[in-house]
Coordinates of C-alpha atoms and ligand atoms in Angstrom, one line a residue:
M1 CA 0.0 0.0 0.0
S2 CA 2.9 2.4 0.1
T3 CA 3.4 5.1 -2.4
S4 CA 6.6 6.9 -3.1
Q5 CA 5.1 10.4 -2.6
S6 CA 3.7 11.8 0.7
R7 CA 0.5 13.7 0.6
P8 CA -0.2 16.9 2.5
V9 CA -1.6 16.0 5.9
V10 CA -4.4 18.2 7.3
L11 CA -5.6 18.1 10.9
I12 CA -9.4 18.7 11.1
T13 CA -10.8 19.7 14.4
G14 CA -14.5 19.0 14.9
A15 CA -14.1 16.3 12.2
T16 CA -17.4 14.5 12.8
G17 CA -19.4 17.8 12.7
F18 CA -21.7 18.9 9.9
I19 CA -19.4 21.2 7.9
A20 CA -16.1 19.3 8.7
S21 CA -17.4 16.0 7.5
H22 CA -18.4 17.4 4.1
T23 CA -15.0 19.2 3.9
I24 CA -13.1 16.0 4.6
I25 CA -14.8 14.2 1.7
Q26 CA -13.5 16.9 -0.6
L27 CA -10.0 16.9 0.9
L28 CA -9.7 13.2 0.3
E29 CA -10.9 13.6 -3.2
E30 CA -8.3 16.3 -3.7
G31 CA -5.5 13.9 -2.5
Y32 CA -5.0 15.2 1.0
D33 CA -4.5 12.9 3.9
V34 CA -6.6 13.7 7.0
V35 CA -6.2 13.4 10.7
G36 CA -9.5 14.1 12.3
I37 CA -10.3 14.8 16.0
D38 CA -13.6 15.5 17.8
N39 CA -14.8 15.2 21.3
L40 CA -18.1 14.0 20.0
A41 CA -20.0 16.6 22.0
N42 CA -22.3 17.4 19.1
S43 CA -21.7 14.6 16.6
K44 CA -21.4 10.8 16.2
K45 CA -18.5 8.6 15.4
A46 CA -20.6 6.9 12.8
V47 CA -19.8 9.9 10.5
I48 CA -16.4 8.4 10.0
N49 CA -18.0 5.3 8.4
R50 CA -19.9 7.4 6.0
I51 CA -16.8 9.3 5.0
T52 CA -14.9 6.1 4.4
A53 CA -17.8 4.6 2.4
L54 CA -18.3 7.7 0.3
S55 CA -14.7 8.5 -0.5
D56 CA -13.3 5.0 -0.5
R57 CA -10.4 6.2 1.6
S58 CA -9.8 6.1 5.3
I59 CA -8.7 8.8 7.7
I60 CA -7.1 8.8 11.1
F61 CA -9.7 9.6 13.7
R62 CA -9.1 10.2 17.4
P63 CA -11.8 11.2 19.9
V64 CA -9.7 14.1 21.2
D65 CA -10.8 17.4 22.9
I66 CA -9.0 20.4 21.6
R67 CA -8.5 21.5 25.2
D68 CA -6.4 18.3 25.9
E69 CA -3.0 19.8 25.3
K70 CA -1.2 16.5 25.9
A71 CA -3.3 14.6 23.4
L72 CA -2.8 17.4 20.8
D73 CA 0.9 17.4 21.4
E74 CA 1.0 13.6 20.8
L75 CA -0.9 14.0 17.5
F76 CA 1.5 16.6 16.2
T77 CA 4.4 14.5 17.3
V78 CA 3.2 11.3 15.6
Y79 CA 1.6 12.6 12.4
P80 CA 3.3 14.9 9.8
I81 CA 0.6 17.5 10.0
N82 CA 1.3 20.6 7.9
S83 CA -1.9 22.5 8.2
V84 CA -5.1 22.7 10.3
I85 CA -8.7 23.5 9.5
H86 CA -10.3 24.4 12.9
F87 CA -14.0 23.7 13.0
A88 CA -14.3 22.5 16.6
G89 CA -16.5 24.6 18.8
Y90 CA -20.0 25.1 20.3
K91 CA -22.4 27.0 18.1
A92 CA -25.8 27.4 19.8
V93 CA -26.6 31.0 20.3
G94 CA -29.3 30.5 23.0
E95 CA -27.1 28.1 25.0
S96 CA -24.2 30.7 24.8
V97 CA -26.5 33.3 26.4
E98 CA -27.5 30.9 29.2
D99 CA -24.0 29.5 29.8
P100 CA -21.4 32.0 28.4
M101 CA -18.4 30.4 30.2
L102 CA -19.1 27.1 28.4
Y103 CA -18.5 29.0 25.2
Y104 CA -15.6 31.1 26.3
S105 CA -13.9 28.0 27.7
N106 CA -14.5 25.7 24.8
N107 CA -14.2 28.1 21.9
M108 CA -11.6 30.6 23.2
K109 CA -9.6 28.4 25.5
G110 CA -9.7 25.4 23.1
T111 CA -8.5 27.6 20.2
T112 CA -5.7 29.1 22.4
I113 CA -4.4 25.6 23.3
L114 CA -4.6 24.5 19.7
L115 CA -2.6 27.5 18.5
E116 CA 0.1 27.0 21.2
V117 CA 0.5 23.3 20.3
M118 CA 0.6 24.3 16.6
A119 CA 3.3 26.9 17.3
K120 CA 5.3 24.4 19.3
H121 CA 5.4 22.0 16.4
G122 CA 6.1 24.7 13.8
V123 CA 2.7 24.2 12.1
K124 CA 1.5 27.7 11.2
N125 CA -1.1 27.2 8.4
L126 CA -4.6 27.6 9.6
V127 CA -8.1 28.0 8.3
F128 CA -10.6 29.0 10.9
S129 CA -14.4 28.6 11.0
S130 CA -15.8 32.0 11.8
S131 CA -19.3 33.2 11.2
C132 CA -21.5 35.9 9.7
T133 CA -22.7 36.2 13.3
V134 CA -19.8 38.6 13.9
Y135 CA -21.7 41.2 11.9
G136 CA -24.7 41.0 14.2
N137 CA -27.7 43.0 13.1
A138 CA -26.1 44.5 10.0
E139 CA -27.2 48.0 9.0
Q140 CA -26.6 47.4 5.4
C141 CA -26.7 44.5 2.9
P142 CA -24.8 43.1 1.1
I143 CA -22.3 42.6 4.0
T144 CA -18.6 43.0 3.0
E145 CA -15.7 42.0 5.2
E146 CA -15.3 45.7 6.0
S147 CA -18.8 46.0 7.4
P148 CA -19.0 46.9 11.2
L149 CA -18.6 44.0 13.6
Q150 CA -21.2 43.9 16.4
P151 CA -21.8 40.3 17.6
G152 CA -24.9 40.3 19.7
N153 CA -24.3 37.2 21.8
P154 CA -21.5 35.3 23.6
Y155 CA -21.2 32.7 20.8
G156 CA -20.7 35.5 18.3
R157 CA -18.2 37.3 20.6
T158 CA -16.1 34.1 20.9
K159 CA -15.8 34.1 17.1
W160 CA -15.0 37.9 17.1
M161 CA -12.4 37.5 19.9
I162 CA -10.7 34.5 18.2
E163 CA -10.5 36.5 14.9
H164 CA -8.6 39.2 16.9
M165 CA -6.3 36.6 18.4
L166 CA -5.5 35.2 15.0
S167 CA -5.0 38.6 13.5
D168 CA -2.6 39.5 16.3
L169 CA -0.7 36.2 16.0
A170 CA -0.2 36.6 12.3
A171 CA 1.0 40.2 12.7
S172 CA 3.5 39.0 15.3
D173 CA 5.1 36.3 13.2
P174 CA 5.2 36.3 9.4
E175 CA 5.4 32.5 9.4
W176 CA 1.8 32.2 10.3
H177 CA -0.7 32.0 7.4
I178 CA -4.3 32.2 8.6
T179 CA -7.7 32.7 7.0
S180 CA -10.9 33.2 8.9
L181 CA -13.9 32.2 6.9
R182 CA -17.1 33.9 7.8
Y183 CA -19.9 31.5 6.8
F184 CA -23.4 32.7 6.1
N185 CA -26.1 30.0 6.6
P186 CA -24.9 26.6 5.7
I187 CA -27.6 24.1 4.7
G188 CA -28.1 21.2 2.4
A189 CA -26.3 17.8 2.6
H190 CA -24.1 15.5 0.6
P191 CA -25.8 14.8 -2.8
S192 CA -25.7 11.1 -1.9
G193 CA -28.0 11.6 1.0
E194 CA -25.5 9.7 3.2
M195 CA -24.2 12.7 5.1
G196 CA -26.0 15.7 6.5
E197 CA -26.9 17.8 9.5
D198 CA -27.9 15.8 12.5
P199 CA -29.1 18.1 15.3
S200 CA -29.8 16.7 18.6
G201 CA -33.2 17.5 20.1
I202 CA -35.4 20.2 18.7
P203 CA -33.6 21.9 15.8
N204 CA -32.7 25.5 16.3
N205 CA -32.2 26.2 12.6
L206 CA -34.7 26.6 9.8
I207 CA -33.9 23.8 7.4
P208 CA -33.5 20.9 9.8
Y209 CA -36.8 22.0 11.4
I210 CA -38.5 22.1 8.0
T211 CA -37.3 18.6 7.0
Q212 CA -38.5 17.2 10.4
V213 CA -41.9 18.7 9.8
A214 CA -41.9 17.3 6.2
I215 CA -41.1 13.8 7.5
G216 CA -43.8 14.0 10.2
K217 CA -41.6 14.2 13.2
R218 CA -42.9 17.7 14.0
E219 CA -46.4 19.0 13.5
K220 CA -45.7 22.4 12.0
L221 CA -43.0 25.1 11.5
Y222 CA -43.1 28.2 13.7
V223 CA -42.1 31.1 11.6
F224 CA -40.4 33.6 13.9
G225 CA -42.0 37.0 13.0
G226 CA -44.1 38.0 10.1
D227 CA -43.9 41.8 10.6
Y228 CA -40.3 42.5 9.6
P229 CA -39.6 45.3 7.1
T230 CA -39.1 42.9 4.2
E231 CA -41.3 42.2 1.2
D232 CA -43.2 39.3 2.9
G233 CA -42.5 40.3 6.5
T234 CA -40.1 37.4 7.2
C235 CA -36.3 37.5 7.8
I236 CA -33.9 37.2 4.9
R237 CA -30.7 35.0 5.0
D238 CA -28.0 34.0 2.6
Y239 CA -28.3 30.2 2.6
I240 CA -25.2 28.3 1.2
H241 CA -24.9 24.6 0.3
V242 CA -22.6 22.8 2.7
C243 CA -20.7 21.3 -0.3
D244 CA -20.0 24.8 -1.7
L245 CA -18.8 25.8 1.7
A246 CA -16.5 22.7 1.8
A247 CA -15.0 23.7 -1.5
G248 CA -14.4 27.2 0.0
H249 CA -12.2 25.5 2.6
I250 CA -10.1 23.7 0.1
A251 CA -9.6 27.0 -1.8
A252 CA -8.7 28.8 1.4
L253 CA -6.2 26.1 2.3
E254 CA -4.6 26.2 -1.1
S255 CA -4.3 30.0 -1.0
L256 CA -2.9 30.3 2.5
H257 CA 0.7 30.9 1.5
G258 CA -0.2 34.1 -0.2
N259 CA -1.2 35.8 3.0
G260 CA -0.6 36.5 6.6
Y261 CA -4.1 37.0 7.9
E262 CA -7.2 37.2 5.8
V263 CA -10.9 37.3 6.5
I264 CA -13.3 36.1 3.8
N265 CA -17.1 35.9 3.6
L266 CA -18.5 32.6 2.3
G267 CA -22.0 33.2 1.0
T268 CA -23.9 33.1 -2.2
G269 CA -24.7 36.8 -2.4
K270 CA -28.4 36.1 -2.5
G271 CA -30.9 36.5 0.3
Y272 CA -34.1 34.5 0.7
S273 CA -37.0 35.0 3.1
V274 CA -38.3 32.3 5.4
L275 CA -41.4 32.0 3.3
E276 CA -39.4 31.7 0.1
V277 CA -37.4 28.9 1.7
I278 CA -40.7 27.1 2.7
R279 CA -42.1 27.5 -0.9
T280 CA -38.8 26.2 -2.5
F281 CA -38.7 23.3 -0.1
E282 CA -42.4 22.4 -0.9
K283 CA -41.6 22.6 -4.7
V284 CA -38.7 20.2 -4.7
S285 CA -40.1 17.8 -2.1
G286 CA -43.7 17.8 -3.1
V287 CA -44.6 18.0 0.6
T288 CA -46.7 20.8 2.1
I289 CA -45.2 22.4 5.1
P290 CA -47.8 23.5 7.6
Y291 CA -46.6 26.7 9.4
E292 CA -47.7 29.3 11.8
I293 CA -46.4 32.8 12.1
V294 CA -45.5 33.5 15.7
D295 CA -43.6 36.2 17.6
R296 CA -40.1 37.3 16.6
R297 CA -37.2 35.3 18.0
E298 CA -35.1 37.5 20.2
G299 CA -31.8 38.5 18.6
D300 CA -32.7 37.7 15.0
A301 CA -31.4 40.1 12.4
V302 CA -33.8 41.3 9.7
E303 CA -31.6 40.8 6.7
V304 CA -28.2 39.1 6.4
W305 CA -26.6 38.4 3.1
A306 CA -23.1 38.5 1.8
D307 CA -21.0 40.3 -0.7
P308 CA -18.9 37.3 -1.8
T309 CA -16.7 39.3 -4.1
K310 CA -13.5 38.9 -2.0
A311 CA -13.9 35.1 -2.0
Y312 CA -13.9 35.2 -5.8
K313 CA -11.0 37.6 -6.0
K314 CA -8.8 35.9 -3.4
L315 CA -9.8 32.2 -3.6
Y316 CA -11.3 32.0 -7.2
W317 CA -14.2 30.4 -5.4
R318 CA -17.9 31.0 -5.7
A319 CA -21.0 29.1 -4.7
L320 CA -22.5 26.9 -7.4
F321 CA -25.6 25.3 -5.9
D322 CA -29.0 27.1 -5.8
L323 CA -31.7 27.1 -3.1
E324 CA -33.6 24.3 -4.9
R325 CA -30.6 22.1 -4.8
M326 CA -29.9 22.9 -1.1
C327 CA -33.5 22.0 -0.2
N328 CA -33.4 18.9 -2.4
D329 CA -30.2 17.5 -0.8
A330 CA -31.4 18.3 2.8
W331 CA -34.6 16.5 2.0
L332 CA -32.8 13.4 0.6
W333 CA -30.6 13.2 3.7
Q334 CA -33.7 13.4 6.0
L335 CA -35.6 10.8 3.9
R336 CA -32.7 8.3 4.0
N337 CA -31.8 9.0 7.6
P338 CA -35.0 9.7 9.5
E339 CA -33.1 9.2 12.8
G340 CA -29.9 10.9 11.6
Y341 CA -26.7 9.0 12.2
R342 CA -28.3 7.0 14.9
S343 CA -29.8 4.5 12.5
N344 CA -28.6 2.8 9.4
E345 CA -25.1 2.4 10.8
L346 CA -22.4 0.7 8.9
P347 CA -20.2 -1.6 10.9
F348 CA -17.8 0.4 13.1
A349 CA -14.6 -1.1 14.3
S350 CA -13.9 -0.5 18.0
S351 CA -10.2 0.2 17.4
E352 CA -9.5 3.8 16.4
D353 CA -6.4 2.5 14.7
Q354 CA -8.7 1.0 12.0
F355 CA -8.7 4.5 10.6
S356 CA -5.0 4.8 10.0
L357 CA -4.1 6.6 6.8
S358 CA -3.4 4.3 3.9
T359 CA 0.1 5.7 3.8
I360 CA 1.8 8.7 5.4
I361 CA 5.5 8.9 4.7
D362 CA 7.4 11.7 6.3
H363 CA 10.8 11.5 4.7
S364 CA 12.4 14.0 7.1
T365 CA 12.0 13.3 10.8
K366 CA 8.9 11.5 11.6
I367 CA 7.5 8.0 10.9
T368 CA 6.0 5.9 8.3
L369 CA 2.4 4.7 8.9
R370 CA 0.6 2.1 7.0
D371 CA -2.9 0.9 7.0
T372 CA -3.3 -1.3 10.0
K373 CA -5.6 -3.6 8.1
T374 CA -2.9 -4.4 5.5
A375 CA 0.4 -3.7 7.1
Ligands
NAD401 P1 -21.1 20.9 14.5 O1 -21.5 21.1 15.9 O2 -21.8 19.9 13.6 O3 -19.5 20.6 14.4 C1 -18.6 21.1 15.4 C2 -17.9 19.8 16.0 O4 -17.0 20.3 17.0 C3 -18.8 18.9 16.7 O5 -18.7 17.6 16.1 C4 -18.4 18.8 18.1 O6 -18.6 17.6 18.7 C5 -17.0 19.3 18.0 N1 -16.4 19.9 19.2 C6 -17.0 20.9 19.9 N2 -16.1 21.2 20.9 C7 -15.0 20.5 20.8 C8 -13.8 20.3 21.5 N3 -13.5 21.1 22.6 N4 -12.9 19.4 21.1 C9 -13.1 18.7 20.0 N5 -14.2 18.7 19.3 C10 -15.2 19.6 19.7 O7 -21.2 22.4 13.8 P2 -20.9 22.8 12.3 O8 -22.2 23.4 11.9 O9 -20.3 21.8 11.5 O10 -20.0 24.1 12.6 C11 -18.6 23.9 12.5 C12 -17.9 25.3 12.8 O11 -18.5 26.3 12.0 C13 -18.2 25.7 14.3 O12 -17.0 26.4 14.7 C14 -19.3 26.7 14.1 O13 -19.3 27.7 15.1 C15 -19.0 27.3 12.7 N6 -20.1 27.9 12.0 C16 -21.2 27.1 11.9 C17 -22.3 27.7 11.2 C18 -23.6 26.9 11.0 O14 -24.7 27.4 10.9 N7 -23.6 25.5 11.0 C19 -22.3 29.0 10.8 C20 -21.2 29.7 10.9 C21 -20.1 29.2 11.6
UD1_402 C1 -28.2 31.1 13.1 C2 -27.5 31.7 14.4 C3 -26.3 32.4 13.9 C4 -25.4 31.7 12.9 C5 -26.2 31.2 11.8 C6 -25.4 30.5 10.8 C7 -29.3 32.1 16.0 C8 -30.1 33.1 16.7 N1 -28.4 32.5 15.1 O1 -28.7 32.2 12.5 O2 -25.5 32.8 15.0 O3 -24.3 32.4 12.5 O4 -27.3 30.4 12.3 O5 -26.2 29.6 10.0 O6 -29.4 30.9 16.2 N2 -36.6 30.4 11.7 C9 -37.9 30.3 11.8 N3 -38.3 29.1 12.5 C10 -37.5 28.2 13.0 C11 -36.1 28.4 12.8 C12 -35.7 29.5 12.1 O7 -38.7 31.1 11.4 O8 -37.9 27.2 13.6 C13 -36.1 31.6 10.9 C14 -35.3 32.6 11.8 O9 -36.0 33.5 12.5 C15 -34.4 33.2 10.7 C16 -34.3 32.1 9.6 O10 -35.4 31.2 9.8 O11 -35.0 34.3 10.1 C17 -33.0 31.3 9.7 O12 -32.8 30.9 11.0 P1 -31.6 29.9 11.4 O13 -31.5 28.8 10.5 O14 -31.8 29.7 12.9 O15 -30.3 30.8 11.2 P2 -30.0 32.3 11.7 O16 -31.0 32.8 12.6 O17 -29.7 33.1 10.5

């Protein structure tokens, strides 16, 4: 199984999460080797089976918390990691208001520890998951990277603070190459229907709620506010297909060397209202979505959509999938996996070593690893 050439090795934090899992598939397709870690706080190990099945390649997976400095140190010692895409973090706005320290500890402290271990091992290439939430209730759309930052909740403030930390770090040491990607609203699923968003409990976000209504798990959708100053009275968002988002990460990774610190919006540049999303979903699925317009949700911005020009200029990236495709793929995922990753599992080996890379050869100082199944 050995090859004469080593492939670039990327560490993915939050590897079993929604966006990371779709990104890993594309990294494997592009010829990268992947070491993935996740503490499984908001995802299932079964995701790794799906990645392996869909890509026909394996990854190293370790159930590691990014706050575990020793475990991180070991990973960087053992594997020839040369860049990191950092997805790991908590992301529920309401929870962050109720328990801010959970967010400051996990998102801020976790990122600090990760950066320290990276620096210790001389790995200074980083793509970071930021969010359009840093813009808060934007005064003007489309939102550019220069728009004012006014995050309105602790979750958003962790992203905002981490961005500052990364910017300071890159300014202090020209060896660091860092890009923060500010995602707009990621939805959709892998076109196979085998990977998608798997929220635990009642979904906070629009599309998972709609698909659960469509499949009969929930009675109706509650539309938060019908009296906003928009054409149909409901809020407007820039929904982006998770596979487009994944491609944006590959583009960011490949352009890292051109910069010190960059911030880039990843959105489509188009805004859709909640009612437009419902209608589009109904059209592609053929299922009627019962809904009721209720009070506004506290903290919701009226209108949030991106100016994605910088992503095109810097990364030669732009979103390709339209809202119909996003709804279609989210629906296929829900239909095929009514219980998310909890059902329909492929056999999962108990040993984490099962997911060793097919071959990593570090010709300089480190070690040669082979697939444990064939070595
Ligand atoms: P997700 O919850 O599916 O993935 C995050 C993963 O990180 C989870 O698998 C979780 O178990 C893991 N994790 C959390 N804390 C960890 C820790 N201390 N150590 C190791 N693993 C840990 O979320 P997602 O939607 O895939 O989001 C990925 C990233 O993108 C997050 O940082 C999120 O804040 C950011 N983001 C998400 C959205 C969105 O709407 N989905 C929008 C903008 C930004
Ligand atoms: C949410 C997060 C935000 C994050 C963004 C990224 C909140 C308050 N904000 O934003 O920090 O950056 O995801 O994707 O959680 N809606 C309903 N009924 C529902 C669910 C949602 O009407 O059951 C509406 C919302 O009011 C909003 C739109 O649908 O207008 C989208 O909501 P959601 O999917 O939760 O995303 P955001 O609120 O944009």
